[in-house]
Short mmCIF file of C-alpha atoms in Angstrom, two decimals:
data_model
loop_
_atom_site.label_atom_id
_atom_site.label_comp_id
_atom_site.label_asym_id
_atom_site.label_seq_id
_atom_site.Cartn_x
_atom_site.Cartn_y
_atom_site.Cartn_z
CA UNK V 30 -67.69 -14.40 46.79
CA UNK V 31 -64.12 -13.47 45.86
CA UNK V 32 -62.02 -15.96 43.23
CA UNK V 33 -58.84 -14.18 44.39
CA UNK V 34 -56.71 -16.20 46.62
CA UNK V 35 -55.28 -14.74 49.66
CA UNK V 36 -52.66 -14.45 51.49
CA UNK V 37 -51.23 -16.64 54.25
CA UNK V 38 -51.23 -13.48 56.23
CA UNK V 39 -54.67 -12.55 55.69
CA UNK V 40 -56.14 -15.67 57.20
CA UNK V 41 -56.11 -16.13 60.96
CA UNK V 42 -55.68 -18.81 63.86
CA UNK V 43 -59.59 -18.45 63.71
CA UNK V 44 -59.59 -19.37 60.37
CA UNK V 45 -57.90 -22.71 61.16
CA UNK V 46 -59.35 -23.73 63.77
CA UNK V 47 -62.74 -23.28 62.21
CA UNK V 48 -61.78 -24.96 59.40
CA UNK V 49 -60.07 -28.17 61.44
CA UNK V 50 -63.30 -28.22 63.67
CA UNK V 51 -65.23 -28.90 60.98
CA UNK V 52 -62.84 -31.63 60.00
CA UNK V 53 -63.55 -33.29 62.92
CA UNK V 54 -59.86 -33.11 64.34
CA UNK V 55 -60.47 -31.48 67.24
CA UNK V 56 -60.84 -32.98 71.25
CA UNK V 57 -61.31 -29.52 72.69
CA UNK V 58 -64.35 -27.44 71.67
CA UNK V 59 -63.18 -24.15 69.53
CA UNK V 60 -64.02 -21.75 71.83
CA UNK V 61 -61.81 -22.42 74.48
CA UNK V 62 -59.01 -22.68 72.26
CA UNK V 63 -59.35 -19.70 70.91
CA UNK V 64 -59.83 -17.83 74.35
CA UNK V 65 -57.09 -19.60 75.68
CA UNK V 66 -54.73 -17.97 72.21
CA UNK V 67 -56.53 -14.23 72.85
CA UNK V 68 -53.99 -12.08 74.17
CA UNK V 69 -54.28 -8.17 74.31
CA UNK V 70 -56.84 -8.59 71.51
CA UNK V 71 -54.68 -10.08 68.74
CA UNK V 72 -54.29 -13.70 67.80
CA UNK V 73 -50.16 -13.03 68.14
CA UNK V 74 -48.00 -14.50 70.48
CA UNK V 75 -45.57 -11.99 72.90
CA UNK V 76 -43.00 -15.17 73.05
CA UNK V 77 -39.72 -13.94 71.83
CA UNK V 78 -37.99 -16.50 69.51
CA UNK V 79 -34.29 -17.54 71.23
CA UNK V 80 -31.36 -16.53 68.49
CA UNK V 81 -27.53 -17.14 68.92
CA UNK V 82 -24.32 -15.33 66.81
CA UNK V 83 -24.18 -17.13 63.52
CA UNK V 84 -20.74 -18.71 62.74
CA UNK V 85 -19.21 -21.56 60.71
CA UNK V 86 -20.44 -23.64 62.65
CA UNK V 87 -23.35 -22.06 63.71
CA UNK V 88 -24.93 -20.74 60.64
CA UNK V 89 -28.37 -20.61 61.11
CA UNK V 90 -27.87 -18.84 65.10
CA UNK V 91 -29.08 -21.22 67.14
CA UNK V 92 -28.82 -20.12 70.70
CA UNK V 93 -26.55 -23.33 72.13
CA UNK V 94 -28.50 -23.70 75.42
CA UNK V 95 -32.11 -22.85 73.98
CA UNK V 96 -34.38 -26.11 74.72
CA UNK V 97 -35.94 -28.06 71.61
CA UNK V 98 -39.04 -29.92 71.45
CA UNK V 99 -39.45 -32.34 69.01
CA UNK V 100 -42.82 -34.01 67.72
CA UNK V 101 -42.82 -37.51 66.14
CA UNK V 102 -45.43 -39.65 64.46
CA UNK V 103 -45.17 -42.54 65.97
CA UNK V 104 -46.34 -44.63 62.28
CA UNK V 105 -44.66 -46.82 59.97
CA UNK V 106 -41.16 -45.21 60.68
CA UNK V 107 -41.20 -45.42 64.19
CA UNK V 108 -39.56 -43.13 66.39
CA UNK V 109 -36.07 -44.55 66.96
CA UNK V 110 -34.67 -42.77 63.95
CA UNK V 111 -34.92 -39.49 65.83
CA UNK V 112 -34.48 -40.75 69.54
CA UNK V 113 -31.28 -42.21 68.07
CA UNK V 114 -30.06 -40.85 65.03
CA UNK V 115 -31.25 -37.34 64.74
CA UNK V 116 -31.72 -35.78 68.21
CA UNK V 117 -28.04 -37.05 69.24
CA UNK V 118 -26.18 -35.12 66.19
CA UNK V 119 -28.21 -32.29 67.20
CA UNK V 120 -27.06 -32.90 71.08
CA UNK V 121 -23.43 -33.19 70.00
CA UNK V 122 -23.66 -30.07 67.90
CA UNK V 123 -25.30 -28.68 70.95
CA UNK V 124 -24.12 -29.91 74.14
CA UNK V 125 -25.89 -27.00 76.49
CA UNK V 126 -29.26 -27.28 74.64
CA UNK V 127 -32.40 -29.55 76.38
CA UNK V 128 -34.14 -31.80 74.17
CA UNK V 129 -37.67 -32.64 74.95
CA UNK V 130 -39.09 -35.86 72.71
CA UNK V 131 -42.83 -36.77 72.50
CA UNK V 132 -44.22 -39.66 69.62
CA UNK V 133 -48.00 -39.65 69.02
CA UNK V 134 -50.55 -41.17 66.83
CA UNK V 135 -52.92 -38.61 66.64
CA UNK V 136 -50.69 -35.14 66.01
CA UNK V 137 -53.71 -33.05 65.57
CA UNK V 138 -55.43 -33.79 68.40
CA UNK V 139 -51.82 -33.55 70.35
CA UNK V 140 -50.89 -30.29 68.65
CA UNK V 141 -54.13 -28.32 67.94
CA UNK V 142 -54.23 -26.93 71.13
CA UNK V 143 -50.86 -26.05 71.58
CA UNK V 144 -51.12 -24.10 68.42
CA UNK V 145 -53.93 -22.41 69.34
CA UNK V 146 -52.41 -21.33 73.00
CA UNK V 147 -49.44 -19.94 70.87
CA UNK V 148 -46.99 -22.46 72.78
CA UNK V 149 -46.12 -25.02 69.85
CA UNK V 150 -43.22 -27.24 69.87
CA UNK V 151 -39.94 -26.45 67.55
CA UNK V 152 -40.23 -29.12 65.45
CA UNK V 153 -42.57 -31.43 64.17
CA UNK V 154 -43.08 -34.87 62.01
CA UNK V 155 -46.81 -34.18 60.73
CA UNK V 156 -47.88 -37.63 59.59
CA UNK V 157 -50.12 -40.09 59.57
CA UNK V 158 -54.22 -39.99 59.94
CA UNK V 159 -54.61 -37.21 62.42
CA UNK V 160 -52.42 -34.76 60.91
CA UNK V 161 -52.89 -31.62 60.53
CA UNK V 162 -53.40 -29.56 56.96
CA UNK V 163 -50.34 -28.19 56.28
CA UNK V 164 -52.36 -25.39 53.19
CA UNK V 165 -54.03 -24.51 57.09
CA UNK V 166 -50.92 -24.36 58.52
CA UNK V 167 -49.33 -22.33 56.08
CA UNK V 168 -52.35 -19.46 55.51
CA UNK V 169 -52.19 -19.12 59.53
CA UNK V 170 -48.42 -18.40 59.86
CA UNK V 171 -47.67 -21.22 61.61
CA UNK V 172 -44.95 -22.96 59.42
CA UNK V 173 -41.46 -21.12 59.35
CA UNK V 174 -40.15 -20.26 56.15
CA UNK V 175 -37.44 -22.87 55.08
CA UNK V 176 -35.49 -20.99 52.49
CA UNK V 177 -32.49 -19.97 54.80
CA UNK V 178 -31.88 -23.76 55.51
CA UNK V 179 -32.04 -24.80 51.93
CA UNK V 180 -29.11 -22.04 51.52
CA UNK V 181 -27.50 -22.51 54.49
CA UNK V 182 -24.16 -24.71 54.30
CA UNK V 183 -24.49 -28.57 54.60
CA UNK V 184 -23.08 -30.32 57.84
CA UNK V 185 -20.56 -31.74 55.23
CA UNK V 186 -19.24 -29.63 52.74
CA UNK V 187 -19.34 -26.25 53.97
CA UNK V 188 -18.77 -25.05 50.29
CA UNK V 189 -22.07 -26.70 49.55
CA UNK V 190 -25.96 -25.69 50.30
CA UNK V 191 -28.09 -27.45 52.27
CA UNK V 192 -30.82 -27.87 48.66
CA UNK V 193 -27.40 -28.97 46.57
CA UNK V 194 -27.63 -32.21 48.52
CA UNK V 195 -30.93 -33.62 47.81
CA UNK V 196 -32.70 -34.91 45.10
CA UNK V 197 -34.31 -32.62 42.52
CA UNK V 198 -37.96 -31.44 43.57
CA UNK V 199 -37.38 -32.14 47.28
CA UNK V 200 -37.54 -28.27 47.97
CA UNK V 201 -40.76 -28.10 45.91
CA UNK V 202 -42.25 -30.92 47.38
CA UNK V 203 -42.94 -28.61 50.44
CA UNK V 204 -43.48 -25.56 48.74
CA UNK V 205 -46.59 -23.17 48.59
CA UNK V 206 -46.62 -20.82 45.89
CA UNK V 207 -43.18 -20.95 45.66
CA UNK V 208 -42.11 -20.54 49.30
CA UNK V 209 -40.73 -23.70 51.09
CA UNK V 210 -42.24 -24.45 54.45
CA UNK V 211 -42.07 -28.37 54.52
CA UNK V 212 -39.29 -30.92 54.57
CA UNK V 213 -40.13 -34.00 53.18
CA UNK V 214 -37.34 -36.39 53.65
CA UNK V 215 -38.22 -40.17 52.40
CA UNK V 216 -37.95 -41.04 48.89
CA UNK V 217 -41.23 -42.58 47.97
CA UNK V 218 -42.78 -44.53 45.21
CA UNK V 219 -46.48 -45.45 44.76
CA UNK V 220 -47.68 -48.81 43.34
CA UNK V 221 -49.72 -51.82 43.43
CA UNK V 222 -47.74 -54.56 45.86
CA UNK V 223 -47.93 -58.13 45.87
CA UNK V 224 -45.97 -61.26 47.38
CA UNK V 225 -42.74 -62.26 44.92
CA UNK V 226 -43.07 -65.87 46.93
CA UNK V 227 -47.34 -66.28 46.27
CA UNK V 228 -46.75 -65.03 42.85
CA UNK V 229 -43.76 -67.29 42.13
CA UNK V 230 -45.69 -70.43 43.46
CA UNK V 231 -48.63 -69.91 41.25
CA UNK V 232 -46.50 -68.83 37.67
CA UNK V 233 -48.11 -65.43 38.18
CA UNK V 234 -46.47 -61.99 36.63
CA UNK V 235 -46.75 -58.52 37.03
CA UNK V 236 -49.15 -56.74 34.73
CA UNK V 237 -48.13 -54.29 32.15
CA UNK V 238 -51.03 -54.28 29.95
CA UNK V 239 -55.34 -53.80 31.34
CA UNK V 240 -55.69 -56.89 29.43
CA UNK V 241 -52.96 -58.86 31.62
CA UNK V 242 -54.19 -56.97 34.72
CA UNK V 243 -57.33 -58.78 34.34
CA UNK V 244 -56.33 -61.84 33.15
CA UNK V 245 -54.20 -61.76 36.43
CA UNK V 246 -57.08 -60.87 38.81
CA UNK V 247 -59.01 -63.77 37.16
CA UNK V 248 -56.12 -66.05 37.53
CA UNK V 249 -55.65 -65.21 41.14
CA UNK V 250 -60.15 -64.97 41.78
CA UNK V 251 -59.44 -68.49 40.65
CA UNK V 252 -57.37 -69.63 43.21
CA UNK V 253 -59.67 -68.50 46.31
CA UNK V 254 -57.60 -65.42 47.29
CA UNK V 255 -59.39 -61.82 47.17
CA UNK V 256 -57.62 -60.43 44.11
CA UNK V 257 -57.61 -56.55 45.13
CA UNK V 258 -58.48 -54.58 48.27
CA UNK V 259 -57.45 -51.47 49.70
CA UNK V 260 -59.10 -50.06 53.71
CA UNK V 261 -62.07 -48.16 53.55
CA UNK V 262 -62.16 -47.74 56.83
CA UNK V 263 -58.74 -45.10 56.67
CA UNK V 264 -57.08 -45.77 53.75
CA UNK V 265 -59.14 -44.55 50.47
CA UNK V 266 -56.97 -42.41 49.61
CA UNK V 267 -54.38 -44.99 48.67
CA UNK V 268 -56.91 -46.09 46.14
CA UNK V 269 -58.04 -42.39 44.52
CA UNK V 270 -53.98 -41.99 44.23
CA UNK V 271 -53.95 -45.60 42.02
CA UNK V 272 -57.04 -43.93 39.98
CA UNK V 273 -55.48 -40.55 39.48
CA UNK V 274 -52.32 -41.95 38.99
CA UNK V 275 -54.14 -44.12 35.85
CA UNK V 276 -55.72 -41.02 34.67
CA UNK V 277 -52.00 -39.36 34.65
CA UNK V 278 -50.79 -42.04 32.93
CA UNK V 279 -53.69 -42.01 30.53
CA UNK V 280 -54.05 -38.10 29.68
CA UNK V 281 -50.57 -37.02 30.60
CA UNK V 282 -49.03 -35.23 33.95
CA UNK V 283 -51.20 -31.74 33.20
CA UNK V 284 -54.21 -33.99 33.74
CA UNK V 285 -53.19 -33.66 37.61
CA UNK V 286 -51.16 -30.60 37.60
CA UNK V 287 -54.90 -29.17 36.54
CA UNK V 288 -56.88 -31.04 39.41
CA UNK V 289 -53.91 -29.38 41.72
CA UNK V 290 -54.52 -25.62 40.75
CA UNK V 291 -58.79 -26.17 40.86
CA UNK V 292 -59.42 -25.79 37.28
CA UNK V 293 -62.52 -25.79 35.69
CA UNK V 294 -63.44 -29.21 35.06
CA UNK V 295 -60.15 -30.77 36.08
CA UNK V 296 -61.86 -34.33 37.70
CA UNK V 297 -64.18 -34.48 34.51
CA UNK V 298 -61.27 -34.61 32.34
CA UNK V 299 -61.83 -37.42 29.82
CA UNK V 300 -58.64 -38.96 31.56
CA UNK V 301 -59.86 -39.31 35.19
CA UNK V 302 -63.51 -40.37 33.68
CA UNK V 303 -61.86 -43.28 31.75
CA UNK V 304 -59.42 -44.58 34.91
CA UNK V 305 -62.72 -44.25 37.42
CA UNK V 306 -64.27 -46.21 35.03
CA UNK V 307 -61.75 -48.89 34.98
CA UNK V 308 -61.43 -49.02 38.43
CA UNK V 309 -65.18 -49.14 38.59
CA UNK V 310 -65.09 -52.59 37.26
CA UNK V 311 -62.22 -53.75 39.22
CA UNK V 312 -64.16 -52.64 42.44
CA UNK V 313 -67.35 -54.61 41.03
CA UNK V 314 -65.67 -57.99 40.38
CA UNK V 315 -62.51 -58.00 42.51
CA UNK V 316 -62.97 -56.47 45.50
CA UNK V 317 -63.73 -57.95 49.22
CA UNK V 318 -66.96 -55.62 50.28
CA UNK V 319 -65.97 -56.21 53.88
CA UNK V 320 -63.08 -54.28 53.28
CA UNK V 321 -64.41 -50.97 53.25
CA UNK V 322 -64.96 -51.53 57.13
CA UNK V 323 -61.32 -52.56 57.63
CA UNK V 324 -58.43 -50.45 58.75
CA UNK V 325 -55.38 -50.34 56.43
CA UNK V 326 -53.55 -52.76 58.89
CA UNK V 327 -56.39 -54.81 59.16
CA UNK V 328 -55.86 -55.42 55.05
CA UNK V 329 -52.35 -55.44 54.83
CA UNK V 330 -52.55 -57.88 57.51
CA UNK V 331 -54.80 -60.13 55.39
CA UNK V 332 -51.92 -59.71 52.40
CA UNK V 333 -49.53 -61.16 54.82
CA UNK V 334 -51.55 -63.94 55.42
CA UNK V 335 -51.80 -64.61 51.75
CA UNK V 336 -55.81 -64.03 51.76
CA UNK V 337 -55.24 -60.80 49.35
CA UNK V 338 -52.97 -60.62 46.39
CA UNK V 339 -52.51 -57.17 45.70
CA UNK V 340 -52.47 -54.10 47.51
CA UNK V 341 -51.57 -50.39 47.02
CA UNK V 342 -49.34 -48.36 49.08
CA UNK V 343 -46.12 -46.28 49.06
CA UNK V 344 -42.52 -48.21 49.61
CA UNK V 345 -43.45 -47.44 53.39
CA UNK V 346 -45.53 -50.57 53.68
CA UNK V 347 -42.59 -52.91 54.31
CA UNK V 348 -41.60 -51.40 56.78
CA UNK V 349 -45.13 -50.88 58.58
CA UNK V 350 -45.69 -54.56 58.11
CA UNK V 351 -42.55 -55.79 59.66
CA UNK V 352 -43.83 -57.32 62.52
CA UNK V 353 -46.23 -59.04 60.35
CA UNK V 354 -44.24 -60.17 57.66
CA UNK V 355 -43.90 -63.98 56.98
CA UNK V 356 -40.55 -65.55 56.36
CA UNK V 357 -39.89 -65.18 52.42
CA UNK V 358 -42.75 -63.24 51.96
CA UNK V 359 -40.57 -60.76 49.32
CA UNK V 360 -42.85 -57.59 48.76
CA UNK V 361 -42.36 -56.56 45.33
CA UNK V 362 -43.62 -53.30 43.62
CA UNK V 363 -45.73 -53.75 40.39
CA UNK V 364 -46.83 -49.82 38.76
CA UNK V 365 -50.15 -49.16 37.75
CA UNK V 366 -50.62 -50.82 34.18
CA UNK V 367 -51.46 -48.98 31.11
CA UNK V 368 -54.89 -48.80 29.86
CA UNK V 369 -54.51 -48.82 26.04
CA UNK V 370 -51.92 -48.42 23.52
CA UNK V 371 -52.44 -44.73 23.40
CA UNK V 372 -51.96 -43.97 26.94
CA UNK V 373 -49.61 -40.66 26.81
CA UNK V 374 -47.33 -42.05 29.72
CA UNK V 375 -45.76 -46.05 29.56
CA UNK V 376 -46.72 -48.60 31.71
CA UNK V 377 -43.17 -47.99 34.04
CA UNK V 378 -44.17 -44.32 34.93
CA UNK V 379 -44.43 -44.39 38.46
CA UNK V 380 -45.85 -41.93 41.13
CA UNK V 381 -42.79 -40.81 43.35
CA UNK V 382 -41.89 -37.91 45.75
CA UNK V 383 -40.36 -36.63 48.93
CA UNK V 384 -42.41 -38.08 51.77
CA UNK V 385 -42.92 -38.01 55.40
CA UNK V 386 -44.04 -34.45 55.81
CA UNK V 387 -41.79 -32.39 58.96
CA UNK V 388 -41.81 -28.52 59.42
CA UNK V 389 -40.30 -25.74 62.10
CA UNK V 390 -42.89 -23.98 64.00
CA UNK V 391 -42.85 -20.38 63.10
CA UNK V 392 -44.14 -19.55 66.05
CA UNK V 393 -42.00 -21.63 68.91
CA UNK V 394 -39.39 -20.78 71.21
CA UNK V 395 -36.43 -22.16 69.46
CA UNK V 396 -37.51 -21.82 65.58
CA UNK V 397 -33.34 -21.57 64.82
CA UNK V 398 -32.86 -24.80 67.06
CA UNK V 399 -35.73 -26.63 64.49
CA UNK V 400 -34.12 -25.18 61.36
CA UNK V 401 -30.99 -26.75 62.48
CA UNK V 402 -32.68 -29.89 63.30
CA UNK V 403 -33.78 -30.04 60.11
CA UNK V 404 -30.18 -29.45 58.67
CA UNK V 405 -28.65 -32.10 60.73
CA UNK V 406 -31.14 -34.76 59.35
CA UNK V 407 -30.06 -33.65 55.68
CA UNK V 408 -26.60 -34.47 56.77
CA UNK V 409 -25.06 -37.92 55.33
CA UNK V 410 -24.84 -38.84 59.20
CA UNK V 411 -28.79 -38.15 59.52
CA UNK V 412 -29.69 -39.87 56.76
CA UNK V 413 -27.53 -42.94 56.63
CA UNK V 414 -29.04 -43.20 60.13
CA UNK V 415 -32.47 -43.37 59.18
CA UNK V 416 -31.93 -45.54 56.38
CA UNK V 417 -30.75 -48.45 59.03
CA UNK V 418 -33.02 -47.79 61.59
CA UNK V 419 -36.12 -47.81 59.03
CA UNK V 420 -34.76 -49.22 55.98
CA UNK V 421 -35.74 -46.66 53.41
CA UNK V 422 -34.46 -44.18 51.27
CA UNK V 423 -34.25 -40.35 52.13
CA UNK V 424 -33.82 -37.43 49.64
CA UNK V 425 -30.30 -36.60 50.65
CA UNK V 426 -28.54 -38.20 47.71
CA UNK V 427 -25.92 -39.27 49.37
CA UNK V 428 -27.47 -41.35 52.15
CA UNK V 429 -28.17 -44.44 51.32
CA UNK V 430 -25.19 -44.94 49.15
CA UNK V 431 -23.92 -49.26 49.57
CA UNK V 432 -27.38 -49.69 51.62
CA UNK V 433 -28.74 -53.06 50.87
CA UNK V 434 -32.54 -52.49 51.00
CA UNK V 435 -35.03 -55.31 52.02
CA UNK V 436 -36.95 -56.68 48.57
CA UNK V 437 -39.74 -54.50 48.77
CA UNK V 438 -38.01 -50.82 48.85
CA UNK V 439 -35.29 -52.57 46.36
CA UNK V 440 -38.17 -53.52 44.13
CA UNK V 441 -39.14 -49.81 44.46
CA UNK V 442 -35.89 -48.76 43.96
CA UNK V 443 -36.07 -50.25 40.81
CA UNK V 444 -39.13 -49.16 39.22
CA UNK V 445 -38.51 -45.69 40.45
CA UNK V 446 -34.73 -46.08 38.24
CA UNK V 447 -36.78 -47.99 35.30
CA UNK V 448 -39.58 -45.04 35.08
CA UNK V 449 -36.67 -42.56 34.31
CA UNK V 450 -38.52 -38.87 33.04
CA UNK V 451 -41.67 -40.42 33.68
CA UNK V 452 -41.93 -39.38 37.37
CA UNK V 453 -44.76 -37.58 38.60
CA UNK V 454 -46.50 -36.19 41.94
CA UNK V 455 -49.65 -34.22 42.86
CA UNK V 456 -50.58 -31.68 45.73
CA UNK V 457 -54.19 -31.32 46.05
CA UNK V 458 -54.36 -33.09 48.98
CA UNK V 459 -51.76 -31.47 51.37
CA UNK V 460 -53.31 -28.47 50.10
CA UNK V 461 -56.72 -28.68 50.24
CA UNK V 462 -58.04 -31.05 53.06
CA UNK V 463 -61.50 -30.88 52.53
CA UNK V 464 -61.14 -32.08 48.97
CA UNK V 465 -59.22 -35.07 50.23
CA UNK V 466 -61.85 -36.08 52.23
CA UNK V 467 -64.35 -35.27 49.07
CA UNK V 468 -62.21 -37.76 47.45
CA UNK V 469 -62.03 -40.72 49.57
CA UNK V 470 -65.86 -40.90 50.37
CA UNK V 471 -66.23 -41.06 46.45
CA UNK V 472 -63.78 -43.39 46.04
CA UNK V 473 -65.74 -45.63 48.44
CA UNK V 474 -68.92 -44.92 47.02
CA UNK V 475 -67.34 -45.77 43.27
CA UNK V 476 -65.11 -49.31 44.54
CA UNK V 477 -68.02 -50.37 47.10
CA UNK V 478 -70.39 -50.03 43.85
CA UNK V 479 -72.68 -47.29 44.99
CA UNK V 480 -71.78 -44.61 42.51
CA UNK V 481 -71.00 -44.88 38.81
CA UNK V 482 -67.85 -43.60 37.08
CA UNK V 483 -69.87 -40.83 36.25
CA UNK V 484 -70.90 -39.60 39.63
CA UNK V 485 -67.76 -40.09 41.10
CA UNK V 486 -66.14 -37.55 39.23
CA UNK V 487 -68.85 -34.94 39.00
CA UNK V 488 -68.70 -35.35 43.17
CA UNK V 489 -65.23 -34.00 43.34
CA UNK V 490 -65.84 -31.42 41.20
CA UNK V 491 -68.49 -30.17 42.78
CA UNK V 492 -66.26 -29.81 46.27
CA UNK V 493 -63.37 -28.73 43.91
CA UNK V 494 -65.54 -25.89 42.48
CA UNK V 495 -66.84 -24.80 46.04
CA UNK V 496 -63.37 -24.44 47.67
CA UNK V 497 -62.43 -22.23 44.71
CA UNK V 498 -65.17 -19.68 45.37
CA UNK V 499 -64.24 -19.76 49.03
CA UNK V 500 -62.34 -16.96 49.84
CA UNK V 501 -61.37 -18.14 53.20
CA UNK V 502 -59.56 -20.56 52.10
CA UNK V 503 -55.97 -20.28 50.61
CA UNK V 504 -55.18 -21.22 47.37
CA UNK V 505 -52.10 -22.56 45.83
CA UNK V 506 -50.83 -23.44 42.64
CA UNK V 507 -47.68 -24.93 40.67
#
């Protein structure tokens, strides 16, 4: 079987929906999606995409009475931001144009058929636990090419593009092989979150050092509260992100930039070996084994109740937990600690990127009317409006300029601003489903105390290798 990767072009609808099916994200058998997509013979659709004469202030030709459909996940952000914020500037720009707004909770099972039946909405917020692959997405055509919105003008300074407003990396964030096809849009940092108030009342401090991390945990065991738990249930992959994020801090930022691009032996590395390992032992003597049952609101539920200490998450959980949230509570971000005095990264390097995944559908009616939904969102308007309805950061630099956060994304804030350089992200996962799911069964089998350090890693590789001799499946690398 062929190494070489292919194309986006070369792979099919068939392709994906094989490959989803397997994934268990479908609610309609294959078949009859892919009957109900056949037309004259070829998986393409005959719809005509809707275009309008480009102007000032219409540069990216939307046709002003074309109807938009918009997609939200329905999550930890909520949908008001777009009801409210985002699909009004877009009415205002365009008076004539219909706007047609559905939330969900499940956007594969929602979308999957409308993909397949070549009748997808224009725009859509791909999130949460059902979503859908966007490497799948991409090798099937279905994602439109993003590059003429990055260079289009901004809604504010017409002398200014669209990718001269954001932070640096936001346009690679949601680039494959070099090609943008995904906006992600909230500033995110990774970490390890506690109470300020719980850890105040007992003279605790964030960890810096393994040996403090421990001596914390113990501390904390001590006390009758579960010292560290993540959700089994849905959530491991909040946990392999706190190993790998160890093993970059460890080995360096190549250590994940190799387990990105499928290299040989990239989860044996030395690095990811010696975080698993660490982790091993935290999962052994720290870890509620009932928790690999729970749901991730299930545990974060128990951390508002002050039954579980720490917890990791992105600077979303605040948010997600508002309705939860105790008086005084004070989420606070605490980054992964260092392992040894030789680790190649400090103890402040954080995890951080563009989140919230949203893309145009290539394929829609209106793809022009979604490329210019995306451009009003990157507008100071759009993103100063999201900021107050959901009370985090996005990547348009100038959006959340005076904005008092809430503790937790101002605790965030500040690590993110304290890490400096030593900023770092990683793509397998978006890429490369399959290997996501490789990875959060192992990570369950090493925390639960089933596997071994050893195991753990030589698991992943093992999928890792397999989806590089697949030749069906797209391949990217950075």
């Amino acid at each position: 079987m062929s190494n070489t990767p292919e194309t986006p072009a070369a792979l099919s609808r068939r392709t994906l929906l094989g490959r989803t099916a397997a994934a268990g994200l479908l609610a309609t058998p294959v078949v009859s999606l892919l009957g109900a997509c056949a037309t004259s013979g070829s998986d393409e659709t005959t719809t005509k995409a809707e275009e309008g004469t480009k102007s000032a202030a219409n540069p990216l030709g939307v046709a002003e009475d074309a109807p938009l459909e918009v997609v939200i996940f329905n999550g930890g952000y909520g949908e008001k931001y777009a009801t409210d914020v985002h699909e009004p500037l877009y009415k205002k720009a365009f008076p004539k144009a219909e706007i047609k707004h559905q939330s969900t909770q499940a956007v594969s099972t929602v979308l999957q058929p409308r993909f397949a039946s070549g009748n997808p909405p224009e725009f859509v917020n791909n999130s949460g636990e059902k979503l859908i692959d966007f490497g799948s997405l991409v090798a099937d055509g279905q994602l439109m090419d993003l590059t003429e919105l990055w260079d289009a003008p901004s809604v504010d300074d017409p002398n200014k593009k669209v990718r001269d407003t954001v932070v640096p990396g936001t346009v690679e964030a949601g680039s494959f092989n070099g090609k943008p096809y995904v906006l992600y849009y909230v500033s995110t940092v990774f970490g390890i979150w506690y109470s300020g108030k719980l850890f105040k009342e007992n003279g605790w401090a964030p960890a810096k050092t393994w040996s403090e991390f421990t001596a914390l945990l113990d501390g904390i065991k001590a006390k009758g509260i579960t010292p560290y738990g993540y959700a089994g249930a849905n959530a491991a992959y909040y946990q392999w992100n706190v190993i790998l994020t160890h093993a970059a801090k460890i080995g360096g930022t190549d250590v994940l930039k190799n387990i990105d691009n499928l290299e040989d032996g990239a989860w044996q590395q030395d690095a990811v070996k010696q975080a698993a390992q660490a982790w091993e032992e935290i999962g052994a003597k720290y870890v509620d084994k009932s928790f690999e049952g729970l749901k991730h609101t299930d545990v974060q539920l128990r951390q508002n109740q002050y039954k579980l200490a720490l917890y990791p998450s992105g600077d979303w959980l605040e948010g997600e937990q508002k309705k939860d949230t105790p008086a005084g509570f004070d989420y606070q971000l605490m980054p992964v600690p260092s392992l040894t005095g030789s680790d190649k990264l400090p103890a402040t390097a954080v995890r951080a990127t563009a989140g919230e995944g949203y893309f145009v559908s290539a394929k829609s009616k209106n793809p022009r009317g979604g490329l210019e939904y995306m451009r009003q969102m990157l507008s100071v308007a759009g993103a100063k409006g999201f900021t107050e309805v959901v009370k985090a950061p996005t990547v348009v630099t100038a959006g959340s300029s005076g904005f008092a956060f809430p503790p937790g994304v101002a605790s965030s804030q500040a690590a993110l601003a304290a890490a400096g350089k030593d900023v770092f992200n990683l793509y397998f996962d978006g890429w490369y489903k399959e290997l996501d799911t490789e990875a959060r069964t192992a990570t369950n089998e090493l925390m639960f105390g089933r596997i071994k350090a050893d195991a753990f890693v030589e698991r992943i590789q093992k999928r890792a290798d397999a989806i590089k001799k697949d030749s069906s499946v797209a391949k990217f690398t950075r």
